């Protein structure tokens, strides 16, 4: 198993997993998963996962997932770039430090 692939999570039926990249960003972890359809076409799932600790000490994970299909990659990337540049211009943010990946 490559350092980028992880076994499919239980009850997750979104297609065969081809590649998985985890990025830790503070209290959140982002998972970028390349998956294959039955027709062997690829799509991307992006999952945000946050560890939640209840008052009794029990732990759960709050997850949000989006599906991104190849016909939308360019529009998605253009929109993301535009809003990130807007925030940086408006708030005067410096170039951020590289995020640490789960492998580091």
Coordinates of C-alpha atoms in Angstrom, one line a residue:
X1 CA 0.0 0.0 0.0
X2 CA 1.5 3.4 -1.0
X3 CA 1.8 6.2 1.6
X4 CA -1.0 8.0 -0.2
X5 CA -3.5 5.2 -0.2
X6 CA -5.7 4.3 2.8
X7 CA -8.3 1.6 3.1
X8 CA -11.8 2.6 2.4
X9 CA -13.7 3.6 5.5
X10 CA -16.5 1.3 6.7
X11 CA -19.8 1.8 4.8
X12 CA -18.2 4.2 2.3
X13 CA -19.3 3.3 -1.1
X14 CA -18.2 6.2 -3.3
X15 CA -16.2 4.2 -5.8
X16 CA -12.8 2.5 -5.8
X17 CA -10.1 4.5 -4.1
X18 CA -7.1 5.3 -6.3
X19 CA -5.2 7.8 -4.3
X20 CA -5.6 9.5 -1.0
X21 CA -3.8 12.6 0.4
X22 CA -4.4 13.8 4.0
X23 CA -3.5 17.4 4.9
X24 CA -3.4 18.4 8.6
X25 CA -4.4 22.0 9.1
X26 CA -4.6 22.9 12.8
X27 CA -7.7 21.2 14.3
X28 CA -8.9 20.0 10.9
X29 CA -7.7 17.4 8.5
X30 CA -8.5 17.5 4.8
X31 CA -8.6 14.4 2.7
X32 CA -8.3 14.5 -1.1
X33 CA -9.4 11.2 -2.4
X34 CA -9.2 10.2 -6.1
X35 CA -11.9 7.5 -6.8
X36 CA -12.9 5.5 -9.8
X37 CA -16.4 5.0 -11.1
X38 CA -17.7 1.7 -12.4
X39 CA -16.8 3.0 -15.9
X40 CA -13.2 3.6 -14.7
X41 CA -13.5 7.4 -14.8
X42 CA -12.0 9.4 -12.0
X43 CA -13.5 12.0 -9.6
X44 CA -12.3 13.7 -6.5
X45 CA -13.8 13.7 -3.0
X46 CA -12.7 16.4 -0.6
X47 CA -13.5 15.7 3.1
X48 CA -13.0 18.1 6.0
X49 CA -12.8 16.2 9.3
X50 CA -12.7 17.8 12.7
X51 CA -12.2 15.9 16.0
X52 CA -14.9 16.7 18.5
X53 CA -14.6 15.9 22.2
X54 CA -17.7 15.8 24.2
X55 CA -17.9 17.0 27.9
X56 CA -17.9 13.3 28.9
X57 CA -14.6 12.8 27.1
X58 CA -16.0 10.8 24.2
X59 CA -14.6 11.5 20.8
X60 CA -16.3 11.8 17.5
X61 CA -15.5 13.2 14.1
X62 CA -17.5 15.9 12.3
X63 CA -17.1 15.3 8.5
X64 CA -18.2 17.2 5.5
X65 CA -17.7 15.9 2.0
X66 CA -17.9 17.3 -1.5
X67 CA -17.7 15.5 -4.8
X68 CA -15.8 17.1 -7.7
X69 CA -16.0 15.7 -11.2
X70 CA -13.4 16.2 -13.8
X71 CA -15.7 18.3 -16.1
X72 CA -15.8 20.9 -13.2
X73 CA -12.1 20.9 -12.2
X74 CA -11.2 24.1 -14.2
X75 CA -14.2 26.1 -13.0
X76 CA -13.7 25.0 -9.4
X77 CA -10.0 25.8 -9.5
X78 CA -10.7 29.2 -11.1
X79 CA -13.3 30.0 -8.5
X80 CA -11.1 28.9 -5.6
X81 CA -8.2 30.9 -6.9
X82 CA -10.3 34.0 -7.3
X83 CA -11.8 34.0 -3.8
X84 CA -8.4 33.1 -2.1
X85 CA -6.8 36.0 -4.0
X86 CA -9.6 38.3 -2.9
X87 CA -9.2 37.4 0.8
X88 CA -5.4 37.9 0.6
X89 CA -5.8 41.3 -1.1
X90 CA -8.6 42.4 1.2
X91 CA -7.1 41.3 4.4
X92 CA -3.4 41.9 3.5
X93 CA -2.4 38.3 4.3
X94 CA 1.1 37.2 3.6
X95 CA 1.8 34.1 1.7
X96 CA 0.9 31.2 4.1
X97 CA 3.4 28.7 5.3
X98 CA 3.0 25.3 3.6
X99 CA 0.5 23.0 5.2
X100 CA 1.9 19.8 6.8
X101 CA 0.7 16.6 5.3
X102 CA -0.2 13.6 7.5
X103 CA 3.0 11.8 6.2
X104 CA 5.3 14.5 7.7

